[in-house]
């Protein structure tokens, strides 16, 4: 169990037999190496200045978050040819959050697939990402990632109710 | 008689001089002439890289329009194919480059800086001038291939900006500028309007590269190029009002691609310039519904509180001018939602679903409508 509610606002089950490492404000899990697959749990402060000069606005709509986050990845050169294949709002532990599926080419020319969960909290935005090489590794480990995603418990006191979803959170 | 003995250091010196010719005193950098067969091989490598990356864009209307401009520039008889091939690259990079076989690659991102056909003609004439004047003989291909790579694989990262340099020397760039201006004058384009492209590019790169001018390090400074072109036009005595600008047709051809260009630029760290561009284009005398939408959408996305009235006006105007643009109604809904005006938001989002029931973001809109109903 990864229990860091102050840092991430959530609790989740760690994937079994994956290496875990902390990098700055994020925690990363991998089994076959970061270039091939990883699960990344990170938090971004609201009003963080993005590479394009704008800020991550705290009054953003929920479904707009992934576009800004993925745009930032592209702008920083972590991803090329990015295509969002699905973007939807789902409810996890009775709070709404977004799930985005995408494909991209990594800087070392690997075609990858990814799934990204974004959960807004009062002081920060938590992002859980699973990204893996698409031809083999993605399918191999996606079930384990789904188990991790389904185990998420949200600290509801810290959840940020964004415009348009008032009344949803108990 | 005693035979002359060869000193080892003298032998070494002679060998070294044969391998590396000593630079003459006061001479400039040694110029390497690239053989025709090597040029063809390098061109083939660039073409192959473009094919493999799958970034070529096949847009008939836009390609036809570009070919029409090229035909006018090179003055070929009607119905004849010009000896230049214009290919579009689906990328956000604001770049264009030519190869020695007469192929000119243009990245879609550069259309965000071009306002009319006269400017487009100047850009094409510049690239064609490199081919016409055989600049590729004196070309640093290594840099050029890297520049092509940066165009193909997303050109806005700091790394790619660093390598996205032209392979021509500054004097060759100046020569191409002057040749392009003359070509545009002969073809009947308004060169005074066209040269404004240089100043737009200057302000763009100044912002993007934060003063390092890495991607144009091999070019003359933009201010210098602007002044040189102005001086040249004054010397020739070209009338600033004569010549074709052709803004209307340019916009009509570009209109279907604007949403795509905006998406590319949004993903590539160019939002602030994109926003400025939207404002600039809206102030033009030919405002297009797409530009209203663009401005409204950007404001809705990045400054919903500060620019609420302008954003509402822009999105409403966009829908009024083009009722098939359902995205403007949806974005108006998002804008009202962000500003806490739930009733107006509901009206807009319901209208959006009524007009576009099979929209890909229909589920998200329905999610918000359910919450608004509660």
Coordinates of C-alpha atoms in Angstrom, one line a residue:
Chain A
X1 CA 0.0 0.0 0.0
X2 CA 1.3 3.4 -0.9
X3 CA -0.1 5.8 1.6
X4 CA 1.0 9.4 1.0
X5 CA -2.2 11.4 1.4
X6 CA -0.3 14.7 2.1
X7 CA 1.7 14.4 -1.1
X8 CA -0.7 12.8 -3.5
X9 CA -4.2 12.9 -1.8
X10 CA -4.7 9.3 -2.5
X11 CA -3.9 5.8 -1.3
X12 CA -3.3 2.9 -3.6
X13 CA -2.0 -0.7 -3.8
X14 CA 1.5 -0.9 -5.2
X15 CA 2.0 -3.2 -8.2
X16 CA 3.6 -6.4 -7.0
X17 CA 7.2 -7.2 -7.9
X18 CA 7.8 -3.8 -9.5
X19 CA 10.7 -1.6 -8.5
X20 CA 9.8 1.6 -6.8
X21 CA 11.7 4.8 -6.9
X22 CA 11.1 8.4 -5.8
X23 CA 12.1 11.2 -8.2
X24 CA 11.5 14.7 -6.8
X25 CA 7.8 14.9 -6.0
X26 CA 6.9 11.8 -7.9
X27 CA 7.0 8.0 -7.4
X28 CA 7.7 5.7 -10.2
X29 CA 7.2 2.0 -10.6
X30 CA 8.8 -0.2 -13.3
X31 CA 9.4 -3.9 -13.9
X32 CA 11.4 -4.0 -17.2
X33 CA 13.0 -0.5 -17.2
X34 CA 11.7 3.0 -17.5
X35 CA 12.1 3.1 -21.3
X36 CA 9.7 0.2 -21.7
X37 CA 7.1 0.6 -19.1
X38 CA 6.3 2.6 -16.0
X39 CA 3.6 3.6 -13.6
X40 CA 4.1 7.2 -12.5
X41 CA 2.4 8.9 -9.6
X42 CA 3.0 12.7 -9.5
X43 CA 1.5 15.9 -8.2
X44 CA 1.6 19.3 -9.7
X45 CA 0.9 22.5 -7.8
X46 CA -1.9 24.7 -9.2
X47 CA -0.6 27.9 -10.8
X48 CA 2.6 26.0 -11.8
X49 CA 3.9 27.9 -14.8
X50 CA 3.8 25.8 -17.9
X51 CA 6.5 25.8 -20.6
X52 CA 4.2 27.9 -22.9
X53 CA 4.1 30.7 -20.3
X54 CA 0.5 30.1 -19.1
X55 CA -0.3 28.6 -15.7
X56 CA -2.2 25.5 -14.7
X57 CA -5.5 27.4 -13.9
X58 CA -7.2 26.3 -10.7
X59 CA -10.7 27.0 -12.2
X60 CA -10.2 24.7 -15.1
X61 CA -12.9 22.3 -16.2
X62 CA -12.2 18.7 -15.3
X63 CA -12.1 17.3 -18.8
X64 CA -9.6 20.1 -19.9
X65 CA -6.9 19.0 -17.5
X66 CA -5.5 16.1 -19.7
X67 CA -5.2 18.3 -22.7
X68 CA -3.0 20.8 -20.8
X69 CA -0.9 18.1 -19.1
X70 CA -0.3 16.2 -22.3
X71 CA 0.4 19.5 -24.2
X72 CA 3.0 20.2 -21.6
X73 CA 4.7 16.8 -22.1
X74 CA 4.8 17.6 -25.9
X75 CA 6.2 21.1 -25.3
X76 CA 8.9 19.7 -23.1
X77 CA 9.9 17.1 -25.7
X78 CA 8.9 14.0 -23.8
X79 CA 6.4 13.0 -26.5
X80 CA 5.9 13.3 -30.3
X81 CA 3.0 12.5 -32.6
X82 CA 0.7 12.4 -29.6
X83 CA -2.8 11.2 -30.3
X84 CA -5.6 11.2 -27.6
X85 CA -7.7 8.1 -28.4
X86 CA -10.2 8.6 -25.6
X87 CA -10.9 11.1 -22.9
X88 CA -13.7 10.5 -20.4
X89 CA -14.9 11.4 -17.0
X90 CA -15.3 8.5 -14.5
X91 CA -16.1 8.3 -10.8
X92 CA -13.4 6.7 -8.6
X93 CA -14.1 6.3 -4.9
X94 CA -17.2 8.5 -5.5
X95 CA -15.2 11.5 -6.9
X96 CA -15.1 12.4 -10.6
X97 CA -11.8 12.3 -12.3
X98 CA -10.6 12.0 -15.9
X99 CA -9.2 8.9 -17.7
X100 CA -7.3 9.6 -20.9
X101 CA -5.9 7.0 -23.3
X102 CA -3.3 8.1 -25.8
X103 CA -0.5 7.0 -28.1
X104 CA 2.8 8.7 -28.7
X105 CA 6.3 8.4 -30.0
X106 CA 9.0 8.7 -27.3
X107 CA 12.2 10.6 -27.8
X108 CA 14.0 7.3 -28.5
X109 CA 11.5 6.5 -31.3
X110 CA 9.4 3.9 -29.4
X111 CA 5.7 3.9 -30.1
X112 CA 4.0 3.9 -26.7
X113 CA 0.5 3.7 -25.3
X114 CA -0.6 5.3 -22.2
X115 CA -3.5 5.7 -19.7
X116 CA -3.6 8.8 -17.5
X117 CA -5.8 9.5 -14.5
X118 CA -6.1 13.1 -13.3
X119 CA -7.6 13.8 -9.9
X120 CA -7.8 17.5 -8.7
X121 CA -7.1 18.3 -5.1
X122 CA -7.3 21.6 -3.2
X123 CA -3.6 22.4 -3.4
X124 CA -2.4 20.1 -6.2
X125 CA -3.3 18.0 -9.1
X126 CA -2.5 14.3 -8.8
X127 CA -1.7 12.3 -12.0
X128 CA -1.4 8.6 -12.2
X129 CA 0.1 7.5 -15.6
X130 CA 0.8 4.1 -17.1
X131 CA 2.8 4.2 -20.2
X132 CA 4.4 1.3 -22.0
X133 CA 5.8 0.2 -25.4
X134 CA 2.7 -0.6 -27.4
X135 CA 3.5 -3.8 -29.3
X136 CA 4.2 -6.0 -26.3
X137 CA 4.6 -4.4 -22.9
X138 CA 1.4 -2.4 -22.8
X139 CA -0.9 -5.4 -23.0
X140 CA 1.3 -7.4 -20.7
X141 CA 1.1 -5.1 -17.8
X142 CA -2.2 -3.2 -18.3
X143 CA -4.1 -5.5 -16.0
X144 CA -1.7 -4.9 -13.2
X145 CA -2.1 -1.1 -13.7
X146 CA -5.9 -1.5 -13.7
X147 CA -5.7 -3.2 -10.3
X148 CA -3.6 -0.3 -9.1
X149 CA -6.2 2.2 -10.5
X150 CA -9.1 0.4 -8.9
X151 CA -7.4 0.3 -5.5
X152 CA -7.3 4.2 -5.4
X153 CA -8.8 5.6 -2.2
X154 CA -9.3 9.4 -2.3
X155 CA -8.9 11.7 0.6
X156 CA -12.2 13.5 0.0
X157 CA -11.6 16.4 2.3
X158 CA -8.8 17.6 0.0
X159 CA -10.7 17.0 -3.2
X160 CA -11.2 20.1 -5.3
X161 CA -14.7 20.6 -6.7
X162 CA -14.1 22.1 -10.1
X163 CA -16.7 24.2 -11.9
X164 CA -19.6 22.2 -13.2
X165 CA -19.3 19.2 -10.9
X166 CA -20.6 20.7 -7.7
X167 CA -22.9 18.4 -5.8
X168 CA -21.2 15.2 -7.0
X169 CA -18.9 14.7 -4.1
X170 CA -20.4 13.4 -0.8
Chain B
X1 CA 78.6 12.5 -54.0
X2 CA 76.6 12.4 -50.8
X3 CA 72.9 11.7 -51.4
X4 CA 70.5 14.2 -49.8
X5 CA 69.0 12.8 -46.6
X6 CA 65.3 13.2 -46.0
X7 CA 64.5 14.7 -42.6
X8 CA 61.6 12.9 -40.9
X9 CA 60.0 16.2 -39.8
X10 CA 60.1 17.5 -43.4
X11 CA 58.4 14.4 -44.7
X12 CA 55.7 14.7 -42.1
X13 CA 55.2 18.4 -42.9
X14 CA 54.8 17.7 -46.6
X15 CA 52.3 14.9 -46.0
X16 CA 50.3 17.0 -43.6
X17 CA 50.2 19.8 -46.2
X18 CA 48.9 17.4 -48.8
X19 CA 46.2 16.1 -46.6
X20 CA 45.1 19.4 -45.2
X21 CA 45.8 22.4 -47.4
X22 CA 47.0 25.3 -45.3
X23 CA 44.6 28.2 -45.2
X24 CA 45.9 31.2 -47.0
X25 CA 46.6 34.3 -44.9
X26 CA 43.5 36.5 -44.7
X27 CA 41.3 34.0 -46.5
X28 CA 37.9 33.2 -45.1
X29 CA 36.5 29.8 -44.0
X30 CA 37.3 27.0 -46.4
X31 CA 34.4 26.2 -48.7
X32 CA 33.5 22.6 -49.4
X33 CA 31.9 21.9 -52.7
X34 CA 29.5 19.0 -52.6
X35 CA 29.4 16.8 -55.6
X36 CA 26.1 16.3 -57.5
X37 CA 26.0 12.5 -56.8
X38 CA 26.5 13.2 -53.0
X39 CA 23.7 15.8 -53.1
X40 CA 21.3 13.3 -54.8
X41 CA 22.2 10.7 -52.1
X42 CA 21.6 13.2 -49.3
X43 CA 18.3 14.3 -50.9
X44 CA 17.2 10.7 -51.1
X45 CA 18.0 10.2 -47.4
X46 CA 15.8 13.2 -46.4
X47 CA 12.9 12.0 -48.7
X48 CA 13.2 8.6 -47.1
X49 CA 13.2 10.0 -43.6
X50 CA 10.0 12.0 -44.4
X51 CA 8.3 8.9 -45.8
X52 CA 9.3 6.7 -42.9
X53 CA 8.1 9.3 -40.4
X54 CA 4.7 9.4 -42.2
X55 CA 4.3 13.2 -41.7
X56 CA 3.6 14.1 -45.3
X57 CA 0.2 15.9 -45.7
X58 CA -1.8 15.4 -48.8
X59 CA -4.2 18.3 -49.1
X60 CA -5.2 18.9 -52.6
X61 CA -6.6 22.4 -52.4
X62 CA -3.7 23.8 -50.4
X63 CA -1.1 22.0 -52.6
X64 CA -2.8 23.3 -55.8
X65 CA -2.8 26.8 -54.4
X66 CA 0.9 26.6 -53.6
X67 CA 1.7 25.2 -57.0
X68 CA -0.2 28.1 -58.6
X69 CA 2.0 30.5 -56.8
X70 CA 5.1 28.7 -57.8
X71 CA 4.0 28.6 -61.4
X72 CA 3.5 32.3 -61.3
X73 CA 7.0 32.8 -59.7
X74 CA 8.9 30.7 -62.1
X75 CA 6.7 31.9 -65.0
X76 CA 6.0 28.6 -66.7
X77 CA 3.4 28.5 -69.5
X78 CA -0.1 27.6 -68.4
X79 CA -0.6 23.8 -68.1
X80 CA 3.1 23.1 -67.7
X81 CA 4.3 21.5 -64.5
X82 CA 6.9 23.8 -62.8
X83 CA 10.3 22.1 -62.0
X84 CA 9.7 22.5 -58.3
X85 CA 7.7 20.2 -56.0
X86 CA 6.0 21.6 -52.9
X87 CA 5.3 19.1 -50.2
X88 CA 3.5 19.8 -46.9
X89 CA 4.7 18.5 -43.6
X90 CA 2.2 17.9 -40.8
X91 CA 4.2 19.7 -38.1
X92 CA 4.1 22.7 -35.8
X93 CA 7.6 23.8 -36.7
X94 CA 7.7 27.2 -38.3
X95 CA 10.1 26.2 -41.0
X96 CA 10.5 25.6 -44.7
X97 CA 13.5 24.1 -46.5
X98 CA 14.5 23.1 -50.0
X99 CA 16.6 20.3 -51.4
X100 CA 18.8 20.4 -54.5
X101 CA 16.4 18.3 -56.6
X102 CA 13.9 21.2 -56.4
X103 CA 11.7 19.8 -53.6
X104 CA 10.5 22.4 -51.1
X105 CA 9.1 21.2 -47.8
X106 CA 6.8 23.5 -45.9
X107 CA 5.8 22.8 -42.3
X108 CA 2.1 23.6 -41.5
X109 CA 3.2 25.7 -38.5
X110 CA 4.6 28.4 -40.7
X111 CA 1.1 29.2 -42.0
X112 CA 0.3 30.7 -38.7
X113 CA 2.7 33.6 -39.5
X114 CA 1.7 34.2 -43.1
X115 CA -1.2 36.6 -43.7
X116 CA -1.6 36.6 -47.5
X117 CA -0.4 35.2 -50.8
X118 CA 2.3 37.9 -51.2
X119 CA 4.0 36.6 -48.0
X120 CA 3.6 33.0 -49.1
X121 CA 5.1 33.9 -52.4
X122 CA 8.1 35.5 -50.7
X123 CA 8.7 32.4 -48.6
X124 CA 8.5 30.1 -51.7
X125 CA 10.6 32.4 -53.8
X126 CA 13.3 32.3 -51.0
X127 CA 13.4 28.5 -51.0
X128 CA 13.3 28.4 -54.8
X129 CA 16.2 30.9 -55.0
X130 CA 18.4 28.5 -53.0
X131 CA 17.7 25.9 -55.7
X132 CA 18.0 28.3 -58.6
X133 CA 21.3 29.8 -57.4
X134 CA 22.7 26.3 -56.8
X135 CA 23.4 27.1 -53.1
X136 CA 23.3 23.4 -52.3
X137 CA 26.8 23.1 -53.8
X138 CA 28.1 25.1 -50.9
X139 CA 25.9 23.7 -48.3
X140 CA 26.5 22.2 -44.9
X141 CA 24.3 19.2 -45.3
X142 CA 25.0 17.8 -42.0
X143 CA 23.2 20.7 -40.4
X144 CA 20.4 20.5 -43.0
X145 CA 19.7 16.9 -42.3
X146 CA 19.4 17.7 -38.6
X147 CA 17.1 20.6 -39.4
X148 CA 14.9 18.2 -41.4
X149 CA 14.9 15.9 -38.5
X150 CA 13.7 18.6 -36.2
X151 CA 10.9 19.4 -38.6
X152 CA 9.8 15.8 -38.7
X153 CA 10.0 14.9 -35.1
X154 CA 8.5 18.0 -33.4
X155 CA 10.6 21.0 -33.6
X156 CA 9.8 22.9 -30.5
X157 CA 11.9 21.3 -27.9
X158 CA 15.1 23.1 -26.8
X159 CA 17.2 20.3 -28.2
X160 CA 15.6 20.5 -31.6
X161 CA 15.7 24.3 -31.7
X162 CA 19.4 24.0 -31.1
X163 CA 19.9 21.8 -34.1
X164 CA 17.3 23.3 -36.4
X165 CA 19.7 25.4 -38.3
X166 CA 19.9 26.1 -42.0
X167 CA 22.8 24.7 -43.8
X168 CA 23.5 27.8 -45.8
X169 CA 25.9 30.5 -44.9
X170 CA 24.7 34.0 -44.1
X171 CA 25.8 35.5 -47.4
X172 CA 23.8 32.8 -49.3
X173 CA 20.7 33.6 -47.2
X174 CA 21.1 37.3 -48.1
X175 CA 21.5 36.4 -51.8
X176 CA 18.4 34.2 -51.6
X177 CA 16.5 37.1 -49.9
X178 CA 17.4 39.6 -52.6
X179 CA 16.7 37.1 -55.4
X180 CA 13.3 36.3 -53.9
X181 CA 12.3 40.0 -53.6
X182 CA 13.2 40.5 -57.3
X183 CA 11.3 37.4 -58.3
X184 CA 8.2 38.6 -56.4
X185 CA 8.3 42.0 -58.0
X186 CA 8.6 40.4 -61.5
X187 CA 5.7 38.1 -60.7
X188 CA 3.5 41.1 -59.7
X189 CA 3.3 40.5 -55.9
X190 CA 3.2 43.4 -53.4
X191 CA 6.7 43.1 -51.9
X192 CA 6.1 45.8 -49.3
X193 CA 3.4 43.7 -47.8
X194 CA 5.4 40.5 -48.3
X195 CA 8.5 41.7 -46.5
X196 CA 6.4 42.1 -43.3
X197 CA 6.8 38.3 -43.0
X198 CA 10.4 38.9 -41.9
X199 CA 9.3 41.1 -39.0
X200 CA 6.6 38.6 -38.0
X201 CA 9.2 35.8 -38.0
X202 CA 11.5 38.0 -36.0
X203 CA 9.0 38.6 -33.2
X204 CA 8.0 34.9 -33.2
X205 CA 11.5 33.6 -32.9
X206 CA 12.5 36.3 -30.3
X207 CA 9.8 35.0 -28.1
X208 CA 10.2 31.3 -28.7
X209 CA 14.0 31.1 -28.4
X210 CA 14.2 33.7 -25.6
X211 CA 16.9 35.7 -27.4
X212 CA 19.2 32.8 -28.2
X213 CA 18.2 32.7 -31.9
X214 CA 19.5 29.2 -32.1
X215 CA 17.4 27.9 -35.0
X216 CA 18.4 30.8 -37.2
X217 CA 22.0 31.1 -36.0
X218 CA 23.2 30.6 -39.5
X219 CA 20.9 33.3 -40.9
X220 CA 21.6 37.0 -40.9
X221 CA 19.8 38.8 -38.1
X222 CA 16.1 39.4 -38.9
X223 CA 16.4 43.1 -38.2
X224 CA 19.3 43.3 -40.7
X225 CA 17.3 41.3 -43.3
X226 CA 14.3 43.6 -42.8
X227 CA 16.4 46.7 -43.3
X228 CA 18.3 45.3 -46.3
X229 CA 15.0 44.4 -48.0
X230 CA 13.5 47.8 -47.3
X231 CA 16.6 49.5 -48.6
X232 CA 16.6 47.4 -51.7
X233 CA 12.9 48.2 -52.4
X234 CA 13.5 51.9 -52.0
X235 CA 16.5 51.8 -54.3
X236 CA 14.5 50.0 -57.0
X237 CA 11.6 52.4 -56.4
X238 CA 8.8 49.9 -56.0
X239 CA 5.4 51.5 -55.3
X240 CA 4.1 50.2 -51.9
X241 CA 0.6 50.0 -53.1
X242 CA 1.1 48.2 -56.4
X243 CA 1.1 44.5 -56.7
X244 CA -1.1 41.6 -55.6
X245 CA -1.7 40.8 -52.0
X246 CA -4.6 38.3 -52.4
X247 CA -5.6 37.9 -48.8
X248 CA -9.2 36.7 -49.4
X249 CA -8.2 33.6 -51.5
X250 CA -5.4 32.7 -49.1
X251 CA -7.8 32.6 -46.2
X252 CA -10.3 30.6 -48.2
X253 CA -7.8 27.9 -49.0
X254 CA -6.4 27.9 -45.4
X255 CA -9.7 27.9 -43.7
X256 CA -10.3 24.1 -43.5
X257 CA -6.8 23.6 -42.0
X258 CA -6.9 26.3 -39.3
X259 CA -8.4 24.0 -36.6
X260 CA -5.6 21.5 -37.2
X261 CA -2.9 24.2 -37.2
X262 CA -4.2 25.5 -33.9
X263 CA -4.2 22.0 -32.4
X264 CA -0.6 21.5 -33.6
X265 CA 0.5 24.9 -32.1
X266 CA -1.3 24.3 -28.9
X267 CA 0.6 21.1 -28.4
X268 CA 3.9 22.7 -29.2
X269 CA 4.4 25.4 -26.6
X270 CA 3.3 28.2 -28.9
X271 CA 0.0 29.2 -27.3
X272 CA 1.0 32.7 -26.4
X273 CA 2.1 33.5 -29.9
X274 CA -1.0 31.8 -31.2
X275 CA -3.2 34.0 -29.1
X276 CA -1.4 37.1 -30.4
X277 CA -1.7 35.9 -33.9
X278 CA -5.5 35.4 -33.4
X279 CA -5.8 39.0 -32.2
X280 CA -3.7 40.3 -35.0
X281 CA -5.6 38.4 -37.7
X282 CA -8.9 39.5 -36.2
X283 CA -7.9 43.1 -36.6
X284 CA -7.4 42.6 -40.3
X285 CA -9.9 43.9 -42.8
X286 CA -11.0 40.3 -43.7
X287 CA -12.0 38.8 -40.3
X288 CA -12.9 35.1 -40.7
X289 CA -15.4 33.2 -38.5
X290 CA -12.6 30.8 -37.8
X291 CA -10.5 33.5 -36.2
X292 CA -13.4 34.6 -34.0
X293 CA -13.7 31.0 -32.9
X294 CA -9.9 30.8 -32.4
X295 CA -9.8 33.9 -30.2
X296 CA -12.8 32.9 -28.2
X297 CA -11.6 29.4 -27.7
X298 CA -8.1 30.5 -26.6
X299 CA -9.6 33.0 -24.2
X300 CA -12.0 30.4 -22.8
X301 CA -9.1 28.1 -22.3
X302 CA -6.4 30.4 -20.9
X303 CA -8.0 33.5 -19.5
X304 CA -11.7 32.8 -18.8
X305 CA -12.1 35.3 -16.0
X306 CA -10.1 38.3 -17.2
X307 CA -11.4 38.3 -20.8
X308 CA -15.0 37.0 -20.3
X309 CA -16.8 39.6 -22.3
X310 CA -14.4 39.4 -25.2
X311 CA -14.5 35.7 -25.2
X312 CA -18.3 35.6 -25.2
X313 CA -18.4 38.2 -28.0
X314 CA -15.9 36.2 -30.1
X315 CA -17.6 32.8 -29.7
X316 CA -21.1 34.3 -30.3
X317 CA -19.8 36.0 -33.5
X318 CA -18.1 32.8 -34.6
X319 CA -21.4 30.9 -34.4
X320 CA -23.4 33.8 -35.9
X321 CA -21.0 33.9 -38.9
X322 CA -20.9 30.2 -39.4
X323 CA -23.7 28.2 -37.9
X324 CA -22.0 24.9 -38.8
X325 CA -19.3 25.7 -36.3
X326 CA -20.9 23.8 -33.3
X327 CA -17.6 23.9 -31.4
X328 CA -18.2 27.6 -30.7
X329 CA -21.5 26.8 -28.9
X330 CA -19.8 24.1 -26.9
X331 CA -16.9 26.4 -25.9
X332 CA -19.4 29.1 -25.0
X333 CA -21.0 26.5 -22.6
X334 CA -17.6 25.8 -21.0
X335 CA -17.0 29.5 -20.7
X336 CA -20.3 30.1 -18.9
X337 CA -19.6 27.1 -16.7
X338 CA -16.2 28.5 -15.6
X339 CA -17.8 31.8 -14.8
X340 CA -20.5 30.2 -12.7
X341 CA -23.4 31.0 -15.1
X342 CA -25.0 27.6 -15.0
X343 CA -28.3 28.4 -16.7
X344 CA -26.6 29.8 -19.8
X345 CA -24.1 27.0 -19.7
X346 CA -26.9 24.4 -19.8
X347 CA -28.6 26.2 -22.7
X348 CA -25.4 26.2 -24.7
X349 CA -24.5 22.6 -24.0
X350 CA -28.0 21.3 -24.7
X351 CA -28.0 23.2 -28.0
X352 CA -24.6 21.6 -28.8
X353 CA -25.9 18.1 -28.2
X354 CA -29.0 18.9 -30.2
X355 CA -26.9 20.0 -33.2
X356 CA -24.2 17.4 -32.9
X357 CA -25.6 14.4 -31.1
X358 CA -22.9 12.0 -32.3
X359 CA -20.0 14.3 -31.2
X360 CA -17.0 12.4 -29.7
X361 CA -17.2 14.5 -26.6
X362 CA -20.9 13.9 -26.2
X363 CA -20.4 11.7 -23.1
X364 CA -18.5 14.5 -21.3
X365 CA -21.1 17.1 -22.2
X366 CA -23.9 14.8 -20.9
X367 CA -21.9 14.3 -17.7
X368 CA -21.9 18.1 -17.1
X369 CA -25.6 18.4 -18.1
X370 CA -26.5 15.7 -15.5
X371 CA -24.7 17.7 -12.8
X372 CA -26.2 21.0 -13.9
X373 CA -29.6 19.3 -13.7
X374 CA -29.0 18.4 -10.1

